[in-house]
Amino acid sequence: MTITERGTHEQLRTTPRYHTVGIGAGPSNLSLAALYKNVTSDRLALFDSRPGTGWHTPLLYPGVRMQTGWMKDLVSLVDPRHELTFLNYLVTSGRLYALINSQFDSLPRIEYERYLTWATERLGVVNFGSQVDSISITDDGFEISVDGVPAAVSEHLVLGLGTRAVRPAYLGGLPAERAFIADDLGQRLATMDRSAPTAVVGGGQTGLESVLRLLGAGFTDLRWIGRNQWFRSIDDSPMANELYRPSHIEYLQGLNRDTRRQMIDDSRYSGDAITPGGLRALYQANYDGFLSLGQFPVTLLPGRDVRTSDLLSDGNIRLCCSTTALPEEHVVRQLIVAAGREHVAAPFDDDLRERIETDDDGQILVESDYSVRWKGMNGHKIFTFNASRYSHGLTNAGLTQLPVRAAIVLNSMFEREIYPISDDVCAVHW
Ligand SMILES: Cc1cc2nc3c(=O)[nH]c(=O)nc-3n(C[C@H](O)[C@H](O)[C@H](O)COP(=O)(O)OP(=O)(O)OC[C@H]3O[C@@H](n4cnc5c(N)ncnc54)[C@H](O)[C@@H]3O)c2cc1C
C-alpha cells in the first residue's frame, strides 16, 4: 500500500506516535495499561469502539453476579500495592464497610463495572468512540486507522478485542422484535408478552441470567433449552481452581499441541458453565412460582440442540431440535438466544494479515508470552489476549489471570523481568 493510499504525508506527520497501542479497553488491556503506567514513561494509548466506559453493559442488571473473586482485579496478583486495586476503589469510594457487611458470596457485576470505570478514569489513556478499522505495518511501526483516518503510529500493538455474541443462523427470518440475542433483552423486555410461551436457548450463564430476568419480570411460561445433557454448574473446587494458576499455564506450555488441546477441552466445565449460586436462585424462584401458580413457570429442556426454526402462519415460532432420541419441536411466541460468544478478529490490512502465522485450523499462533508469530517483525511486536485458548487454556479469556498475563507481556515487550511471575508454593505436581 502506498503512502497516498493510506493518507496524505501531512496526516502521517501529525499522527500521534506511541510506544504501545492497545485495541480494546476491556479488562485485558486496562490491566496492561495499569501495570505499564508504573514501569515506563513511554506513551501508551487504548482505542475502543464503545462510546464510553462499560463492561458487557447490555447483559448488566441488578442481581447479576461475578464468577470470580474480588482479588482477581486489574493488578493485585502481581502488584498488590498498585493504586488501582479493587480494595483501593472500595476505600476511596467510601463503600468498603457497606460492601463487606452485605456479605456477598460473589460480587455484583455492576460493582465490577463501576470499578473498571473508576480505573479507566484514573488511567486517562482510553480513546472511546474509536472503532479501529485498519492496522497496517509501516517502516515506523503499526499504523492504526479509525474511520479510515490514521489515528496512531505505534512500536508495539496489544490486541484486547474480546468476544461478541454468536447469532445462530436459525434467528434469521424470524421477527426481530420477538426473536433476538440475550444482549437485546433489556431493550425488548418492556414490549414482550409475559404470559406467552417464551424459549431461552443456551445452557450457559447468559442463558440462565436471561431466564432469571424473565422470571423476575413476571413471565409464566418459560422453556429453557440447552444442548448438554444437563445444565452444568462451574466446578469451583480447590482442585479445579489449580487450573487457574501460573504454574498450570506454564505446565500446559510444555505439552504437545494435541495433548494440550485435549486437556483444555476436558477442563472446560471448570470455567465455561453456570455459577452454582445462579442455578440455586433459579430453582428457588421456580419453586416459588410453583407455589403461587400451581405449575412451574420454567420448564428445563436440556439435551436439545436447536437446528432450525420457522415462522408459523399464526405468528408463532417453531424450533426444531435434535436430541439423543427422536427430534423434537417446540412452539413458542418469543425466543431469546444465548448461544455463546466468538472471538473478534483483528482488523489487519491484507498485507499484515498475510504475514501472520496461523495453525492448521487457521487460528493465530500465539507464543507463551502472548506474542503473535508474524513474518518481518523487525522489532515490532503484536500481543493478543483472549485469542489463545489452546495454548494458554481457559485463563486466556477470563479475569482470573489478568495482571499475570499483562505482566508476561510487559516483561517480553521490555525484554527484562519487570514483574517476576512466581508460583512455586503448590502442592500439585502436574
Ligand atoms: C456477561 C459476561 C460476564 C462475564 N463475567 C466474567 C466473570 O465474572 N469472571 C471471569 O473471569 N470472566 C467473565 N467473563 C469472561 C471475560 O472475562 C470477559 O468477557 C472480559 O470482559 C474479557 O476482557 P477483554 O478485555 O479481553 O474483552 P472485552 O471485555 O470484551 O473488551 C474488548 C473491547 O474491545 C473493543 N473492540 C473490539 N474490536 C474493536 C475495534 N476494532 N476497535 C476498537 N475497539 C474494539 C470492544 O468494544 C470491547 O470494549 C464474562 C463474560 C461475559 C460476556
CSV table of C-alpha atoms and ligand atoms in Angstrom, one decimal:
chain,number,residue,atom,x,y,z
A,1,MET,CA,0.0,0.0,0.0
A,2,THR,CA,1.4,3.4,-0.9
A,3,ILE,CA,1.6,6.4,1.3
A,4,THR,CA,-1.1,8.2,-0.7
A,5,GLU,CA,-3.5,5.3,-0.3
A,6,ARG,CA,-3.0,5.3,3.5
A,7,GLY,CA,-3.3,9.0,4.0
A,8,THR,CA,-1.5,12.2,3.0
A,9,HIS,CA,2.1,13.0,4.1
A,10,GLU,CA,0.6,15.7,6.3
A,11,GLN,CA,-1.7,13.2,8.0
A,12,LEU,CA,1.2,10.8,8.7
A,13,ARG,CA,3.4,13.6,10.0
A,14,THR,CA,0.8,14.7,12.5
A,15,THR,CA,-0.4,11.2,13.5
A,16,PRO,CA,0.3,10.8,17.3
A,17,ARG,CA,3.1,8.3,18.0
A,18,TYR,CA,3.1,5.9,20.8
A,19,HIS,CA,5.3,3.2,22.2
A,20,THR,CA,2.3,0.9,22.6
A,21,VAL,CA,-1.2,1.0,21.3
A,22,GLY,CA,-3.9,-1.4,22.7
A,23,ILE,CA,-7.0,-2.1,20.6
A,24,GLY,CA,-9.9,-2.6,23.0
A,25,ALA,CA,-10.3,-1.2,26.5
A,26,GLY,CA,-11.8,-4.1,28.3
A,27,PRO,CA,-10.3,-5.6,31.4
A,28,SER,CA,-7.4,-7.2,29.5
A,29,ASN,CA,-6.0,-4.0,28.1
A,30,LEU,CA,-6.9,-2.0,31.2
A,31,SER,CA,-4.8,-4.4,33.3
A,32,LEU,CA,-2.0,-3.9,30.8
A,33,ALA,CA,-2.3,-0.1,30.9
A,34,ALA,CA,-2.4,-0.1,34.7
A,35,LEU,CA,0.9,-2.1,35.0
A,36,TYR,CA,2.5,-0.3,32.1
A,37,LYS,CA,2.0,3.1,33.7
A,38,ASN,CA,4.1,2.1,36.7
A,39,VAL,CA,7.1,0.8,34.7
A,40,THR,CA,7.7,3.3,32.0
A,41,SER,CA,7.1,6.9,30.9
A,42,ASP,CA,6.7,5.8,27.3
A,43,ARG,CA,3.4,6.7,25.7
A,44,LEU,CA,0.5,4.2,25.6
A,45,ALA,CA,-3.0,4.7,24.2
A,46,LEU,CA,-6.0,2.4,24.1
A,47,PHE,CA,-8.7,2.6,21.4
A,48,ASP,CA,-12.2,1.3,22.0
A,49,SER,CA,-15.3,1.5,19.8
A,50,ARG,CA,-17.7,1.8,22.8
A,51,PRO,CA,-19.0,5.4,23.3
A,52,GLY,CA,-17.8,5.3,26.9
A,53,THR,CA,-16.9,3.1,29.9
A,54,GLY,CA,-18.8,-0.1,30.4
A,55,TRP,CA,-18.4,-3.9,30.7
A,56,HIS,CA,-20.8,-6.1,28.8
A,57,THR,CA,-23.3,-3.4,29.6
A,58,PRO,CA,-26.3,-4.9,27.7
A,59,LEU,CA,-26.0,-8.0,30.0
A,60,LEU,CA,-25.8,-6.0,33.2
A,61,TYR,CA,-28.7,-5.5,35.5
A,62,PRO,CA,-29.3,-5.7,39.3
A,63,GLY,CA,-28.7,-9.2,40.7
A,64,VAL,CA,-26.2,-10.5,38.2
A,65,ARG,CA,-23.0,-11.7,39.9
A,66,MET,CA,-19.3,-12.2,39.1
A,67,GLN,CA,-17.8,-15.6,38.5
A,68,THR,CA,-14.5,-14.5,40.0
A,69,GLY,CA,-13.5,-13.2,43.4
A,70,TRP,CA,-12.6,-9.6,44.2
A,71,MET,CA,-8.8,-10.3,44.5
A,72,LYS,CA,-8.8,-11.0,40.8
A,73,ASP,CA,-8.8,-7.3,39.9
A,74,LEU,CA,-6.7,-5.5,37.3
A,75,VAL,CA,-3.4,-5.5,39.3
A,76,SER,CA,-3.4,-7.3,42.7
A,77,LEU,CA,-2.0,-10.7,41.6
A,78,VAL,CA,1.3,-9.1,40.6
A,79,ASP,CA,1.3,-5.7,42.2
A,80,PRO,CA,-1.0,-5.5,45.3
A,81,ARG,CA,0.4,-2.1,46.2
A,82,HIS,CA,-0.8,-0.6,42.9
A,83,GLU,CA,-3.2,2.3,43.3
A,84,LEU,CA,-5.8,0.6,41.1
A,85,THR,CA,-6.6,-2.3,43.3
A,86,PHE,CA,-10.2,-3.2,43.9
A,87,LEU,CA,-9.6,-2.6,47.6
A,88,ASN,CA,-8.4,1.0,46.9
A,89,TYR,CA,-11.5,1.5,44.8
A,90,LEU,CA,-13.7,0.5,47.7
A,91,VAL,CA,-11.8,2.6,50.2
A,92,THR,CA,-11.6,5.8,48.1
A,93,SER,CA,-15.3,5.5,47.0
A,94,GLY,CA,-16.4,5.1,50.7
A,95,ARG,CA,-18.2,1.8,50.2
A,96,LEU,CA,-15.8,-0.6,51.9
A,97,TYR,CA,-17.9,-1.3,55.0
A,98,ALA,CA,-21.2,-1.3,53.2
A,99,LEU,CA,-19.9,-3.9,50.8
A,100,ILE,CA,-18.2,-6.1,53.5
A,101,ASN,CA,-21.4,-6.2,55.6
A,102,SER,CA,-23.5,-7.1,52.6
A,103,GLN,CA,-21.7,-10.5,52.8
A,104,PHE,CA,-21.9,-11.3,49.1
A,105,ASP,CA,-20.7,-14.7,48.1
A,106,SER,CA,-20.0,-13.2,44.6
A,107,LEU,CA,-19.8,-9.5,43.8
A,108,PRO,CA,-22.5,-7.8,41.8
A,109,ARG,CA,-21.2,-7.4,38.2
A,110,ILE,CA,-22.4,-3.8,38.3
A,111,GLU,CA,-19.8,-3.2,41.1
A,112,TYR,CA,-17.0,-4.6,38.9
A,113,GLU,CA,-18.1,-2.4,36.1
A,114,ARG,CA,-18.0,0.7,38.4
A,115,TYR,CA,-14.5,-0.4,39.4
A,116,LEU,CA,-13.4,-0.6,35.8
A,117,THR,CA,-14.9,2.9,35.2
A,118,TRP,CA,-13.0,4.3,38.2
A,119,ALA,CA,-9.7,2.7,37.0
A,120,THR,CA,-10.3,3.9,33.4
A,121,GLU,CA,-10.8,7.5,34.5
A,122,ARG,CA,-7.6,7.4,36.6
A,123,LEU,CA,-5.6,5.9,33.7
A,124,GLY,CA,-6.8,8.6,31.3
A,125,VAL,CA,-5.4,6.7,28.2
A,126,VAL,CA,-8.6,5.4,26.5
A,127,ASN,CA,-9.9,6.9,23.3
A,128,PHE,CA,-13.6,5.9,23.2
A,129,GLY,CA,-15.9,6.0,20.2
A,130,SER,CA,-12.9,4.8,18.1
A,131,GLN,CA,-13.6,1.8,16.0
A,132,VAL,CA,-10.2,0.7,14.7
A,133,ASP,CA,-10.9,-0.4,11.1
A,134,SER,CA,-7.4,-1.0,9.8
A,135,ILE,CA,-4.0,-1.9,11.2
A,136,SER,CA,-1.0,-1.9,8.8
A,137,ILE,CA,2.7,-2.1,9.2
A,138,THR,CA,5.0,0.8,8.1
A,139,ASP,CA,8.7,1.5,8.4
A,140,ASP,CA,7.8,3.3,11.7
A,141,GLY,CA,5.7,0.6,13.2
A,142,PHE,CA,2.0,-0.1,13.2
A,143,GLU,CA,-0.4,2.4,11.8
A,144,ILE,CA,-3.8,2.3,13.3
A,145,SER,CA,-6.8,3.9,11.5
A,146,VAL,CA,-10.1,4.9,12.9
A,147,ASP,CA,-12.9,5.6,10.4
A,148,GLY,CA,-10.3,5.4,7.6
A,149,VAL,CA,-8.1,8.1,9.0
A,150,PRO,CA,-4.7,7.3,10.6
A,151,ALA,CA,-5.1,7.8,14.4
A,152,ALA,CA,-1.8,6.4,15.8
A,153,VAL,CA,1.5,5.0,14.9
A,154,SER,CA,3.0,2.6,17.4
A,155,GLU,CA,6.1,0.5,18.1
A,156,HIS,CA,4.0,-2.3,19.6
A,157,LEU,CA,0.4,-3.5,19.4
A,158,VAL,CA,-1.7,-5.3,22.0
A,159,LEU,CA,-5.0,-6.8,20.9
A,160,GLY,CA,-7.7,-7.0,23.6
A,161,LEU,CA,-10.6,-7.3,21.2
A,162,GLY,CA,-12.7,-9.6,23.4
A,163,THR,CA,-15.7,-11.5,22.1
A,164,ARG,CA,-19.2,-10.9,20.6
A,165,ALA,CA,-22.4,-12.9,20.9
A,166,VAL,CA,-23.0,-15.6,18.4
A,167,ARG,CA,-26.1,-15.2,16.2
A,168,PRO,CA,-27.1,-18.6,15.0
A,169,ALA,CA,-28.5,-19.0,11.5
A,170,TYR,CA,-31.9,-20.1,12.8
A,171,LEU,CA,-32.5,-16.5,14.1
A,172,GLY,CA,-32.6,-15.2,10.5
A,173,GLY,CA,-36.1,-14.9,9.0
A,174,LEU,CA,-37.8,-14.5,12.4
A,175,PRO,CA,-39.3,-11.2,13.5
A,176,ALA,CA,-36.5,-9.3,15.2
A,177,GLU,CA,-38.9,-7.9,17.9
A,178,ARG,CA,-39.8,-11.4,19.2
A,179,ALA,CA,-36.6,-13.4,18.4
A,180,PHE,CA,-33.2,-11.9,19.4
A,181,ILE,CA,-30.0,-12.5,21.2
A,182,ALA,CA,-29.7,-12.0,25.0
A,183,ASP,CA,-27.8,-8.8,24.6
A,184,ASP,CA,-31.1,-7.2,23.3
A,185,LEU,CA,-33.3,-8.5,26.1
A,186,GLY,CA,-33.1,-5.3,28.2
A,187,GLN,CA,-34.3,-3.1,25.4
A,188,ARG,CA,-37.1,-5.5,24.2
A,189,LEU,CA,-38.4,-6.6,27.6
A,190,ALA,CA,-41.0,-3.8,28.1
A,191,THR,CA,-42.9,-4.8,24.9
A,192,MET,CA,-42.8,-8.6,25.4
A,193,ASP,CA,-45.9,-10.6,26.3
A,194,ARG,CA,-45.4,-12.0,29.8
A,195,SER,CA,-47.9,-14.8,29.5
A,196,ALA,CA,-46.9,-16.1,26.0
A,197,PRO,CA,-44.7,-19.2,25.8
A,198,THR,CA,-41.1,-18.0,25.6
A,199,ALA,CA,-37.9,-20.0,24.9
A,200,VAL,CA,-34.5,-19.2,26.1
A,201,VAL,CA,-31.9,-21.2,24.1
A,202,GLY,CA,-28.4,-21.6,25.6
A,203,GLY,CA,-27.4,-23.5,28.7
A,204,GLY,CA,-24.6,-21.2,29.9
A,205,GLN,CA,-24.5,-18.4,32.4
A,206,THR,CA,-26.1,-15.8,30.0
A,207,GLY,CA,-29.0,-18.3,29.2
A,208,LEU,CA,-29.5,-18.7,33.0
A,209,GLU,CA,-29.4,-15.0,33.6
A,210,SER,CA,-32.0,-14.4,30.8
A,211,VAL,CA,-34.3,-16.9,32.4
A,212,LEU,CA,-33.9,-15.3,35.8
A,213,ARG,CA,-34.5,-11.9,34.3
A,214,LEU,CA,-37.7,-13.0,32.6
A,215,LEU,CA,-38.9,-14.8,35.7
A,216,GLY,CA,-38.3,-11.7,37.8
A,217,ALA,CA,-40.3,-9.7,35.2
A,218,GLY,CA,-43.3,-12.0,35.7
A,219,PHE,CA,-43.1,-14.4,32.8
A,220,THR,CA,-45.1,-17.5,33.5
A,221,ASP,CA,-44.3,-19.9,30.6
A,222,LEU,CA,-40.6,-20.2,30.0
A,223,ARG,CA,-38.8,-23.0,28.2
A,224,TRP,CA,-35.1,-23.2,28.9
A,225,ILE,CA,-33.4,-25.2,26.2
A,226,GLY,CA,-29.7,-26.4,26.4
A,227,ARG,CA,-27.5,-28.6,24.3
A,228,ASN,CA,-25.8,-30.5,27.1
A,229,GLN,CA,-27.3,-33.4,29.0
A,230,TRP,CA,-27.9,-31.2,32.0
A,231,PHE,CA,-27.4,-27.5,32.9
A,232,ARG,CA,-23.9,-27.7,34.3
A,233,SER,CA,-22.5,-25.5,37.1
A,234,ILE,CA,-18.9,-24.5,37.4
A,235,ASP,CA,-16.6,-26.8,39.2
A,236,ASP,CA,-15.3,-24.3,41.8
A,237,SER,CA,-13.5,-26.9,43.9
A,238,PRO,CA,-9.9,-26.2,45.2
A,239,MET,CA,-8.5,-28.7,42.7
A,240,ALA,CA,-10.4,-27.2,39.7
A,241,ASN,CA,-9.0,-23.8,40.8
A,242,GLU,CA,-5.5,-25.2,40.4
A,243,LEU,CA,-6.0,-25.0,36.7
A,244,TYR,CA,-6.2,-21.2,37.0
A,245,ARG,CA,-2.6,-20.7,38.3
A,246,PRO,CA,0.5,-19.6,36.6
A,247,SER,CA,2.2,-22.9,37.4
A,248,HIS,CA,-0.5,-24.8,35.5
A,249,ILE,CA,-0.3,-22.4,32.5
A,250,GLU,CA,3.4,-23.0,32.4
A,251,TYR,CA,2.9,-26.7,32.5
A,252,LEU,CA,0.5,-26.5,29.6
A,253,GLN,CA,3.1,-24.7,27.5
A,254,GLY,CA,5.4,-27.7,27.8
A,255,LEU,CA,2.9,-30.2,26.3
A,256,ASN,CA,2.5,-31.1,22.6
A,257,ARG,CA,-0.4,-29.3,20.9
A,258,ASP,CA,-2.8,-32.3,20.6
A,259,THR,CA,-2.4,-33.3,24.3
A,260,ARG,CA,-2.8,-29.7,25.4
A,261,ARG,CA,-5.9,-29.3,23.4
A,262,GLN,CA,-7.4,-32.5,24.8
A,263,MET,CA,-6.7,-31.4,28.4
A,264,ILE,CA,-8.1,-27.9,27.8
A,265,ASP,CA,-11.3,-29.4,26.3
A,266,ASP,CA,-11.6,-31.8,29.3
A,267,SER,CA,-11.3,-29.0,31.8
A,268,ARG,CA,-13.9,-26.8,30.1
A,269,TYR,CA,-16.5,-27.0,32.8
A,270,SER,CA,-14.2,-25.6,35.4
A,271,GLY,CA,-15.0,-22.2,33.8
A,272,ASP,CA,-17.5,-22.4,30.9
A,273,ALA,CA,-20.5,-23.1,32.9
A,274,ILE,CA,-23.1,-21.7,35.3
A,275,THR,CA,-22.4,-20.4,38.8
A,276,PRO,CA,-23.9,-22.8,41.4
A,277,GLY,CA,-25.5,-19.8,43.2
A,278,GLY,CA,-27.2,-18.8,39.9
A,279,LEU,CA,-28.7,-22.3,39.4
A,280,ARG,CA,-29.9,-22.3,43.0
A,281,ALA,CA,-31.5,-18.9,42.6
A,282,LEU,CA,-33.4,-20.3,39.5
A,283,TYR,CA,-34.6,-23.4,41.3
A,284,GLN,CA,-35.8,-21.4,44.3
A,285,ALA,CA,-37.6,-18.8,42.1
A,286,ASN,CA,-39.1,-21.6,40.1
A,287,TYR,CA,-40.4,-23.3,43.2
A,288,ASP,CA,-41.8,-20.0,44.5
A,289,GLY,CA,-43.6,-19.7,41.1
A,290,PHE,CA,-44.9,-23.3,41.5
A,291,LEU,CA,-46.4,-22.3,44.9
A,292,SER,CA,-48.2,-19.3,43.6
A,293,LEU,CA,-49.2,-20.5,40.0
A,294,GLY,CA,-49.7,-24.2,40.7
A,295,GLN,CA,-47.2,-25.1,38.0
A,296,PHE,CA,-43.5,-24.4,37.4
A,297,PRO,CA,-43.1,-21.2,35.3
A,298,VAL,CA,-39.8,-22.6,33.9
A,299,THR,CA,-39.5,-25.9,32.2
A,300,LEU,CA,-35.9,-27.1,31.8
A,301,LEU,CA,-35.2,-28.8,28.5
A,302,PRO,CA,-31.6,-30.0,28.5
A,303,GLY,CA,-30.2,-32.3,25.8
A,304,ARG,CA,-31.9,-30.4,22.9
A,305,ASP,CA,-29.8,-28.8,20.1
A,306,VAL,CA,-31.9,-26.3,18.2
A,307,ARG,CA,-31.1,-26.8,14.5
A,308,THR,CA,-33.7,-24.8,12.5
A,309,SER,CA,-36.7,-22.6,13.1
A,310,ASP,CA,-39.6,-21.3,11.1
A,311,LEU,CA,-42.4,-18.8,11.5
A,312,LEU,CA,-45.9,-20.5,11.5
A,313,SER,CA,-48.9,-18.9,9.9
A,314,ASP,CA,-50.3,-17.9,13.3
A,315,GLY,CA,-47.1,-15.9,14.0
A,316,ASN,CA,-45.7,-18.5,16.4
A,317,ILE,CA,-42.1,-19.7,16.2
A,318,ARG,CA,-41.4,-23.4,15.7
A,319,LEU,CA,-38.0,-24.6,16.9
A,320,CYS,CA,-36.8,-28.0,15.6
A,321,CYS,CA,-34.3,-29.7,17.9
A,322,SER,CA,-32.2,-32.8,17.7
A,323,THR,CA,-32.0,-34.9,20.8
A,324,THR,CA,-30.3,-38.1,21.8
A,325,ALA,CA,-33.5,-39.9,20.8
A,326,LEU,CA,-36.2,-38.5,18.4
A,327,PRO,CA,-36.2,-35.0,17.0
A,328,GLU,CA,-38.5,-32.6,18.8
A,329,GLU,CA,-40.4,-29.4,18.0
A,330,HIS,CA,-41.2,-26.6,20.4
A,331,VAL,CA,-43.6,-23.9,19.5
A,332,VAL,CA,-43.2,-20.5,21.3
A,333,ARG,CA,-44.2,-16.9,20.7
A,334,GLN,CA,-40.9,-15.4,21.8
A,335,LEU,CA,-37.3,-16.5,21.5
A,336,ILE,CA,-34.1,-15.3,23.3
A,337,VAL,CA,-30.8,-16.8,22.2
A,338,ALA,CA,-27.7,-17.1,24.3
A,339,ALA,CA,-25.6,-19.4,22.1
A,340,GLY,CA,-22.1,-18.4,23.3
A,341,ARG,CA,-19.6,-15.9,22.2
A,342,GLU,CA,-17.0,-15.8,19.4
A,343,HIS,CA,-13.6,-14.1,19.2
A,344,VAL,CA,-13.5,-10.7,17.4
A,345,ALA,CA,-10.9,-10.8,14.6
A,346,ALA,CA,-8.3,-8.1,14.4
A,347,PRO,CA,-8.8,-5.6,11.5
A,348,PHE,CA,-5.3,-6.2,10.0
A,349,ASP,CA,-5.0,-5.0,6.4
A,350,ASP,CA,-4.3,-7.6,3.7
A,351,ASP,CA,-0.5,-7.2,3.8
A,352,LEU,CA,-0.3,-7.6,7.6
A,353,ARG,CA,-2.8,-10.5,7.6
A,354,GLU,CA,-0.8,-12.4,5.2
A,355,ARG,CA,2.3,-12.1,7.4
A,356,ILE,CA,0.5,-13.5,10.5
A,357,GLU,CA,1.3,-17.2,11.1
A,358,THR,CA,-1.7,-19.5,11.7
A,359,ASP,CA,-2.1,-23.1,12.7
A,360,ASP,CA,-3.8,-25.9,10.6
A,361,ASP,CA,-7.2,-24.6,11.9
A,362,GLY,CA,-6.5,-21.1,10.7
A,363,GLN,CA,-6.0,-19.9,14.3
A,364,ILE,CA,-3.3,-17.2,15.0
A,365,LEU,CA,-0.2,-18.8,16.6
A,366,VAL,CA,0.3,-17.3,20.0
A,367,GLU,CA,3.6,-17.8,21.9
A,368,SER,CA,3.8,-18.4,25.6
A,369,ASP,CA,4.4,-14.6,26.1
A,370,TYR,CA,1.2,-13.9,24.3
A,371,SER,CA,3.0,-12.6,21.2
A,372,VAL,CA,1.8,-13.4,17.8
A,373,ARG,CA,4.1,-15.0,15.3
A,374,TRP,CA,4.4,-12.9,12.2
A,375,LYS,CA,6.8,-12.5,9.3
A,376,GLY,CA,9.0,-9.4,9.2
A,377,MET,CA,8.6,-8.4,12.8
A,378,ASN,CA,11.6,-6.1,12.7
A,379,GLY,CA,11.5,-5.4,16.4
A,380,HIS,CA,7.8,-4.6,16.4
A,381,LYS,CA,5.6,-6.9,18.4
A,382,ILE,CA,2.0,-7.9,18.4
A,383,PHE,CA,0.5,-9.4,21.6
A,384,THR,CA,-3.0,-10.7,21.9
A,385,PHE,CA,-5.3,-11.6,24.8
A,386,ASN,CA,-8.4,-13.7,24.6
A,387,ALA,CA,-7.2,-15.5,21.5
A,388,SER,CA,-5.1,-18.4,22.6
A,389,ARG,CA,-7.4,-20.9,24.3
A,390,TYR,CA,-5.5,-23.8,23.0
A,391,SER,CA,-2.1,-22.6,24.1
A,392,HIS,CA,-2.9,-20.9,27.4
A,393,GLY,CA,-6.0,-22.8,28.5
A,394,LEU,CA,-9.2,-21.3,30.0
A,395,THR,CA,-7.3,-18.4,31.7
A,396,ASN,CA,-6.8,-17.0,28.2
A,397,ALA,CA,-10.3,-15.5,28.3
A,398,GLY,CA,-11.4,-14.9,31.8
A,399,LEU,CA,-10.4,-12.4,34.5
A,400,THR,CA,-8.6,-14.9,36.7
A,401,GLN,CA,-5.1,-14.1,35.5
A,402,LEU,CA,-5.4,-10.6,34.0
A,403,PRO,CA,-2.4,-9.0,35.6
A,404,VAL,CA,-0.3,-12.1,35.2
A,405,ARG,CA,-0.9,-12.1,31.5
A,406,ALA,CA,-0.2,-8.3,31.3
A,407,ALA,CA,3.0,-8.7,33.3
A,408,ILE,CA,4.2,-11.5,31.0
A,409,VAL,CA,3.5,-9.2,28.0
A,410,LEU,CA,5.4,-6.3,29.6
A,411,ASN,CA,8.4,-8.5,30.5
A,412,SER,CA,8.6,-9.6,26.9
A,413,MET,CA,8.0,-6.1,25.4
A,414,PHE,CA,10.7,-4.5,27.5
A,415,GLU,CA,13.0,-7.6,27.4
A,416,ARG,CA,13.6,-7.7,31.1
A,417,GLU,CA,11.9,-9.2,34.1
A,418,ILE,CA,10.0,-6.2,35.4
A,419,TYR,CA,7.4,-8.4,37.1
A,420,PRO,CA,8.7,-11.7,38.4
A,421,ILE,CA,6.0,-14.4,38.0
A,422,SER,CA,6.5,-17.0,40.7
A,423,ASP,CA,4.0,-19.7,41.7
A,424,ASP,CA,6.2,-22.2,43.5
A,425,VAL,CA,4.1,-22.9,46.6
A,426,CYS,CA,2.0,-25.5,45.0
A,427,ALA,CA,1.1,-29.0,46.3
A,428,VAL,CA,0.2,-30.3,42.9
A,429,HIS,CA,2.8,-31.8,40.7
A,430,TRP,CA,1.3,-31.8,37.2
B,1,LIG,C1,-21.7,-11.2,30.6
B,1,LIG,C2,-20.3,-11.7,30.8
B,1,LIG,C3,-19.8,-11.8,32.1
B,1,LIG,C4,-18.6,-12.3,32.4
B,1,LIG,N1,-18.2,-12.5,33.7
B,1,LIG,C5,-17.0,-13.0,34.0
B,1,LIG,C6,-16.5,-13.2,35.3
B,1,LIG,O1,-17.3,-12.9,36.3
B,1,LIG,N2,-15.3,-13.7,35.5
B,1,LIG,C7,-14.4,-14.0,34.5
B,1,LIG,O2,-13.3,-14.5,34.7
B,1,LIG,N3,-14.8,-13.8,33.2
B,1,LIG,C8,-16.0,-13.3,32.9
B,1,LIG,N4,-16.4,-13.1,31.6
B,1,LIG,C9,-15.4,-13.5,30.5
B,1,LIG,C10,-14.3,-12.4,30.3
B,1,LIG,O3,-13.6,-12.3,31.4
B,1,LIG,C11,-14.9,-11.1,29.9
B,1,LIG,O4,-15.5,-11.2,28.6
B,1,LIG,C12,-13.8,-10.0,29.8
B,1,LIG,O5,-14.5,-8.8,29.6
B,1,LIG,C13,-12.8,-10.1,28.7
B,1,LIG,O6,-12.0,-9.0,28.7
B,1,LIG,P1,-11.3,-8.4,27.4
B,1,LIG,O7,-10.7,-7.1,27.7
B,1,LIG,O8,-10.4,-9.5,26.8
B,1,LIG,O9,-12.5,-8.3,26.3
B,1,LIG,P2,-13.8,-7.3,26.4
B,1,LIG,O10,-14.2,-7.0,27.8
B,1,LIG,O11,-14.8,-8.0,25.5
B,1,LIG,O12,-13.3,-6.0,25.7
B,1,LIG,C14,-13.0,-5.9,24.4
B,1,LIG,C15,-13.2,-4.5,23.9
B,1,LIG,O13,-12.6,-4.3,22.6
B,1,LIG,C16,-13.4,-3.4,21.9
B,1,LIG,N5,-13.1,-3.6,20.4
B,1,LIG,C17,-13.2,-4.8,19.7
B,1,LIG,N6,-12.9,-4.6,18.4
B,1,LIG,C18,-12.5,-3.3,18.3
B,1,LIG,C19,-12.1,-2.5,17.3
B,1,LIG,N7,-11.9,-3.0,16.0
B,1,LIG,N8,-11.8,-1.2,17.5
B,1,LIG,C20,-12.0,-0.7,18.8
B,1,LIG,N9,-12.4,-1.4,19.8
B,1,LIG,C21,-12.7,-2.7,19.6
B,1,LIG,C22,-14.8,-3.7,22.3
B,1,LIG,O14,-15.6,-2.6,22.2
B,1,LIG,C23,-14.6,-4.1,23.8
B,1,LIG,O15,-14.9,-3.0,24.6
B,1,LIG,C24,-17.7,-12.6,31.3
B,1,LIG,C25,-18.1,-12.5,30.0
B,1,LIG,C26,-19.4,-12.0,29.8
B,1,LIG,C27,-19.9,-11.9,28.3
